[in-house]
PDB file of C-alpha atoms in Angstrom:
ATOM      1  CA  UNK A   1     158.298 130.281  80.540  1.00  0.00           C
ATOM      2  CA  UNK A   2     160.578 130.113  83.615  1.00  0.00           C
ATOM      3  CA  UNK A   3     158.910 126.859  84.706  1.00  0.00           C
ATOM      4  CA  UNK A   4     159.732 125.216  81.374  1.00  0.00           C
ATOM      5  CA  UNK A   5     163.422 126.293  81.601  1.00  0.00           C
ATOM      6  CA  UNK A   6     163.677 125.014  85.156  1.00  0.00           C
ATOM      7  CA  UNK A   7     162.032 121.701  84.183  1.00  0.00           C
ATOM      8  CA  UNK A   8     164.442 121.357  81.252  1.00  0.00           C
ATOM      9  CA  UNK A   9     167.445 121.949  83.569  1.00  0.00           C
ATOM     10  CA  UNK A  10     166.174 119.389  86.100  1.00  0.00           C
ATOM     11  CA  UNK A  11     165.678 116.792  83.339  1.00  0.00           C
ATOM     12  CA  UNK A  12     169.168 117.448  81.940  1.00  0.00           C
ATOM     13  CA  UNK A  13     170.795 117.102  85.355  1.00  0.00           C
ATOM     14  CA  UNK A  14     168.821 113.919  86.096  1.00  0.00           C
ATOM     15  CA  UNK A  15     169.852 112.323  82.800  1.00  0.00           C
ATOM     16  CA  UNK A  16     173.499 113.287  83.348  1.00  0.00           C
ATOM     17  CA  UNK A  17     173.490 111.734  86.829  1.00  0.00           C
ATOM     18  CA  UNK A  18     171.838 108.567  85.504  1.00  0.00           C
ATOM     19  CA  UNK A  19     174.482 108.181  82.782  1.00  0.00           C
ATOM     20  CA  UNK A  20     177.317 108.831  85.268  1.00  0.00           C
ATOM     21  CA  UNK A  21     176.014 106.292  87.789  1.00  0.00           C
ATOM     22  CA  UNK A  22     175.614 103.621  85.104  1.00  0.00           C
ATOM     23  CA  UNK A  23     179.176 104.263  83.903  1.00  0.00           C
ATOM     24  CA  UNK A  24     180.535 103.750  87.426  1.00  0.00           C
ATOM     25  CA  UNK A  25     178.447 100.585  87.805  1.00  0.00           C
ATOM     26  CA  UNK A  26     180.222  99.068  84.767  1.00  0.00           C
ATOM     27  CA  UNK A  27     183.738  99.448  86.197  1.00  0.00           C
ATOM     28  CA  UNK A  28     185.482  96.208  87.152  1.00  0.00           C
ATOM     29  CA  UNK A  29     185.912  95.539  90.885  1.00  0.00           C
ATOM     30  CA  UNK A  30     188.811  93.486  92.275  1.00  0.00           C
ATOM     31  CA  UNK A  31     188.275  91.665  95.565  1.00  0.00           C
ATOM     32  CA  UNK A  32     191.340  89.414  95.715  1.00  0.00           C
ATOM     33  CA  UNK A  33     194.549  88.341  94.014  1.00  0.00           C
ATOM     34  CA  UNK A  34     195.623  84.686  94.160  1.00  0.00           C
ATOM     35  CA  UNK A  35     198.391  84.420  95.129  1.00  0.00           C
ATOM     36  CA  UNK A  36     198.808  87.746  96.875  1.00  0.00           C
ATOM     37  CA  UNK A  37     202.555  87.870  96.426  1.00  0.00           C
ATOM     38  CA  UNK A  38     205.630  86.267  94.904  1.00  0.00           C
ATOM     39  CA  UNK A  39     209.422  86.211  94.967  1.00  0.00           C
ATOM     40  CA  UNK A  40     211.186  88.758  92.795  1.00  0.00           C
ATOM     41  CA  UNK A  41     213.061  87.343  89.825  1.00  0.00           C
ATOM     42  CA  UNK A  42     210.307  84.772  89.184  1.00  0.00           C
ATOM     43  CA  UNK A  43     207.328  84.301  86.897  1.00  0.00           C
ATOM     44  CA  UNK A  44     203.987  83.400  88.453  1.00  0.00           C
ATOM     45  CA  UNK A  45     200.417  82.824  87.323  1.00  0.00           C
ATOM     46  CA  UNK A  46     198.088  85.196  89.119  1.00  0.00           C
ATOM     47  CA  UNK A  47     194.296  85.199  89.282  1.00  0.00           C
ATOM     48  CA  UNK A  48     192.409  88.491  89.513  1.00  0.00           C
ATOM     49  CA  UNK A  49     189.101  87.803  91.311  1.00  0.00           C
ATOM     50  CA  UNK A  50     186.135  90.157  91.507  1.00  0.00           C
ATOM     51  CA  UNK A  51     183.143  91.440  89.582  1.00  0.00           C
ATOM     52  CA  UNK A  52     182.662  92.535  85.953  1.00  0.00           C
ATOM     53  CA  UNK A  53     186.030  91.187  84.789  1.00  0.00           C
ATOM     54  CA  UNK A  54     184.863  89.415  81.635  1.00  0.00           C
ATOM     55  CA  UNK A  55     185.448  92.045  78.956  1.00  0.00           C
ATOM     56  CA  UNK A  56     189.005  92.225  77.634  1.00  0.00           C
ATOM     57  CA  UNK A  57     191.382  93.373  76.321  1.00  0.00           C
ATOM     58  CA  UNK A  58     193.209  93.614  79.616  1.00  0.00           C
ATOM     59  CA  UNK A  59     196.152  95.533  81.012  1.00  0.00           C
ATOM     60  CA  UNK A  60     197.788  95.526  84.448  1.00  0.00           C
ATOM     61  CA  UNK A  61     198.640  99.051  85.563  1.00  0.00           C
ATOM     62  CA  UNK A  62     201.236  99.864  88.242  1.00  0.00           C
ATOM     63  CA  UNK A  63     203.366 102.862  89.149  1.00  0.00           C
ATOM     64  CA  UNK A  64     206.796 101.238  89.163  1.00  0.00           C
ATOM     65  CA  UNK A  65     208.935  99.230  86.779  1.00  0.00           C
ATOM     66  CA  UNK A  66     209.671  95.582  87.426  1.00  0.00           C
ATOM     67  CA  UNK A  67     206.269  93.919  86.973  1.00  0.00           C
ATOM     68  CA  UNK A  68     205.289  92.792  83.473  1.00  0.00           C
ATOM     69  CA  UNK A  69     202.027  91.046  82.595  1.00  0.00           C
ATOM     70  CA  UNK A  70     201.877  88.335  79.939  1.00  0.00           C
ATOM     71  CA  UNK A  71     198.889  86.925  78.082  1.00  0.00           C
ATOM     72  CA  UNK A  72     195.491  87.050  79.797  1.00  0.00           C
ATOM     73  CA  UNK A  73     192.974  84.218  80.091  1.00  0.00           C
ATOM     74  CA  UNK A  74     189.344  85.033  80.865  1.00  0.00           C
ATOM     75  CA  UNK A  75     187.891  82.330  83.103  1.00  0.00           C
ATOM     76  CA  UNK A  76     184.502  84.032  83.523  1.00  0.00           C
ATOM     77  CA  UNK A  77     183.150  87.440  84.537  1.00  0.00           C
ATOM     78  CA  UNK A  78     184.606  86.922  88.019  1.00  0.00           C
ATOM     79  CA  UNK A  79     188.129  85.680  87.253  1.00  0.00           C
ATOM     80  CA  UNK A  80     190.961  86.559  84.885  1.00  0.00           C
ATOM     81  CA  UNK A  81     194.383  84.889  84.927  1.00  0.00           C
ATOM     82  CA  UNK A  82     197.736  86.050  83.608  1.00  0.00           C
ATOM     83  CA  UNK A  83     201.433  85.426  84.051  1.00  0.00           C
ATOM     84  CA  UNK A  84     203.375  88.106  85.904  1.00  0.00           C
ATOM     85  CA  UNK A  85     207.111  88.391  85.340  1.00  0.00           C
ATOM     86  CA  UNK A  86     208.872  89.984  88.297  1.00  0.00           C
ATOM     87  CA  UNK A  87     212.239  91.506  87.505  1.00  0.00           C
ATOM     88  CA  UNK A  88     215.092  90.421  89.780  1.00  0.00           C
ATOM     89  CA  UNK A  89     215.687  94.084  90.668  1.00  0.00           C
ATOM     90  CA  UNK A  90     212.019  94.826  91.368  1.00  0.00           C
ATOM     91  CA  UNK A  91     211.514  96.799  94.578  1.00  0.00           C
ATOM     92  CA  UNK A  92     210.636  94.622  97.577  1.00  0.00           C
ATOM     93  CA  UNK A  93     207.359  95.326  99.359  1.00  0.00           C
ATOM     94  CA  UNK A  94     203.810  96.275  98.465  1.00  0.00           C
ATOM     95  CA  UNK A  95     202.920  97.272  94.922  1.00  0.00           C
ATOM     96  CA  UNK A  96     199.588  98.826  93.932  1.00  0.00           C
ATOM     97  CA  UNK A  97     197.971  97.184  90.891  1.00  0.00           C
ATOM     98  CA  UNK A  98     194.876  97.938  88.842  1.00  0.00           C
ATOM     99  CA  UNK A  99     193.258  95.900  86.087  1.00  0.00           C
ATOM    100  CA  UNK A 100     192.084  97.759  83.001  1.00  0.00           C
ATOM    101  CA  UNK A 101     189.311  96.153  80.964  1.00  0.00           C
ATOM    102  CA  UNK A 102     187.288  97.349  78.002  1.00  0.00           C
ATOM    103  CA  UNK A 103     184.644  98.715  80.384  1.00  0.00           C
ATOM    104  CA  UNK A 104     186.905 100.584  82.786  1.00  0.00           C
ATOM    105  CA  UNK A 105     189.576 100.636  85.435  1.00  0.00           C
ATOM    106  CA  UNK A 106     189.404  98.558  88.622  1.00  0.00           C
ATOM    107  CA  UNK A 107     190.048  99.640  92.174  1.00  0.00           C
ATOM    108  CA  UNK A 108     193.589  99.372  93.573  1.00  0.00           C
ATOM    109  CA  UNK A 109     194.759  96.079  95.085  1.00  0.00           C
ATOM    110  CA  UNK A 110     198.162  95.308  96.556  1.00  0.00           C
ATOM    111  CA  UNK A 111     200.626  92.658  95.445  1.00  0.00           C
ATOM    112  CA  UNK A 112     203.573  91.799  97.690  1.00  0.00           C
ATOM    113  CA  UNK A 113     207.044  91.126  96.319  1.00  0.00           C
ATOM    114  CA  UNK A 114     209.556  89.455  98.584  1.00  0.00           C
ATOM    115  CA  UNK A 115     213.039  88.003  98.642  1.00  0.00           C
ATOM    116  CA  UNK A 116     212.020  84.553  99.883  1.00  0.00           C
ATOM    117  CA  UNK A 117     210.562  81.638  97.965  1.00  0.00           C
ATOM    118  CA  UNK A 118     206.758  81.476  98.242  1.00  0.00           C
ATOM    119  CA  UNK A 119     204.737  78.294  98.610  1.00  0.00           C
ATOM    120  CA  UNK A 120     200.985  77.775  98.601  1.00  0.00           C
ATOM    121  CA  UNK A 121     199.002  76.924 101.717  1.00  0.00           C
ATOM    122  CA  UNK A 122     197.548  73.424 101.564  1.00  0.00           C
ATOM    123  CA  UNK A 123     194.535  71.996 103.360  1.00  0.00           C
ATOM    124  CA  UNK A 124     193.952  70.481 105.794  1.00  0.00           C
ATOM    125  CA  UNK A 125     196.412  72.397 107.955  1.00  0.00           C
ATOM    126  CA  UNK A 126     194.124  73.484 110.768  1.00  0.00           C
ATOM    127  CA  UNK A 127     195.059  70.930 113.420  1.00  0.00           C
ATOM    128  CA  UNK A 128     198.272  69.861 115.119  1.00  0.00           C
ATOM    129  CA  UNK A 129     197.575  66.324 113.835  1.00  0.00           C
ATOM    130  CA  UNK A 130     197.736  67.528 110.216  1.00  0.00           C
ATOM    131  CA  UNK A 131     200.174  70.461 110.017  1.00  0.00           C
ATOM    132  CA  UNK A 132     201.533  71.607 106.671  1.00  0.00           C
ATOM    133  CA  UNK A 133     205.219  70.716 106.494  1.00  0.00           C
ATOM    134  CA  UNK A 134     207.272  73.639 105.217  1.00  0.00           C
ATOM    135  CA  UNK A 135     210.986  74.303 104.791  1.00  0.00           C
ATOM    136  CA  UNK A 136     212.692  77.203 106.537  1.00  0.00           C
ATOM    137  CA  UNK A 137     213.035  80.589 104.812  1.00  0.00           C
ATOM    138  CA  UNK A 138     209.769  80.512 102.829  1.00  0.00           C
ATOM    139  CA  UNK A 139     206.597  82.580 102.759  1.00  0.00           C
ATOM    140  CA  UNK A 140     203.319  80.661 102.946  1.00  0.00           C
ATOM    141  CA  UNK A 141     200.822  82.247 100.585  1.00  0.00           C
ATOM    142  CA  UNK A 142     197.203  81.690 101.593  1.00  0.00           C
ATOM    143  CA  UNK A 143     194.093  83.143 103.180  1.00  0.00           C
ATOM    144  CA  UNK A 144     193.160  82.889 106.848  1.00  0.00           C
ATOM    145  CA  UNK A 145     189.381  82.919 107.209  1.00  0.00           C
ATOM    146  CA  UNK A 146     187.533  84.155 110.298  1.00  0.00           C
ATOM    147  CA  UNK A 147     188.041  81.780 113.198  1.00  0.00           C
ATOM    148  CA  UNK A 148     190.546  79.636 111.287  1.00  0.00           C
ATOM    149  CA  UNK A 149     193.899  78.534 112.657  1.00  0.00           C
ATOM    150  CA  UNK A 150     196.613  77.126 110.399  1.00  0.00           C
ATOM    151  CA  UNK A 151     199.426  74.962 111.744  1.00  0.00           C
ATOM    152  CA  UNK A 152     202.839  74.315 110.206  1.00  0.00           C
ATOM    153  CA  UNK A 153     205.724  71.943 110.941  1.00  0.00           C
ATOM    154  CA  UNK A 154     209.387  72.778 110.314  1.00  0.00           C
ATOM    155  CA  UNK A 155     212.583  70.838 110.911  1.00  0.00           C
ATOM    156  CA  UNK A 156     214.698  72.695 113.465  1.00  0.00           C
ATOM    157  CA  UNK A 157     217.297  71.837 116.072  1.00  0.00           C
ATOM    158  CA  UNK A 158     216.715  72.599 119.747  1.00  0.00           C
ATOM    159  CA  UNK A 159     217.714  76.207 120.489  1.00  0.00           C
ATOM    160  CA  UNK A 160     217.867  77.118 116.783  1.00  0.00           C
ATOM    161  CA  UNK A 161     216.492  80.565 116.018  1.00  0.00           C
ATOM    162  CA  UNK A 162     213.653  80.742 113.523  1.00  0.00           C
TER     163      UNK A 162
END
C-alpha cells in the first residue's frame, strides 16, 4: 500500500512540474526595442522584438508615470509595434518596461528617455568615405554589431567644444 501512495505522489509532482514548465515556456520574451530610446515630450513608434509576441491584447507595464502606450499592431509572433507618448515631465534616464500579452508577462527591457532630439542611424556609415552627417546636440539611435565601427560627420569650428 505504501508503494502505491509513493507512486501516486511521484506522478502528481511530475505532472505539476510539467504543467509549470509549459506555462513558463509560453511567456513572451523580449530581445530588443527599436528604437531603444526617445526624447521626452514626444510621441514615437516603438517595435517590441522577441519571441511569442503574437497573442494580444497587449499592455506596456512600467513602474513610473510619464509613458503611455497607444494602439498596438501585431506584425507577427516576433514583432509588435505601438506608439509611446512620453510626457514632457517624464523622468530622464532608464525606464524598465514589460510587455503583457494574453499568454503572459515578458522579461524586463530598458527604454532610455533623454532631453536631446533622437535620430536614427543610417547605413552605410561604417567608413570615413561615407559618414552619417548629423547635427550637434542629438542622440544617434542604432545598434553597433560585433566588429562594426560607425562614423559620423558634424559641422564644427576649429577649437569648438563638442
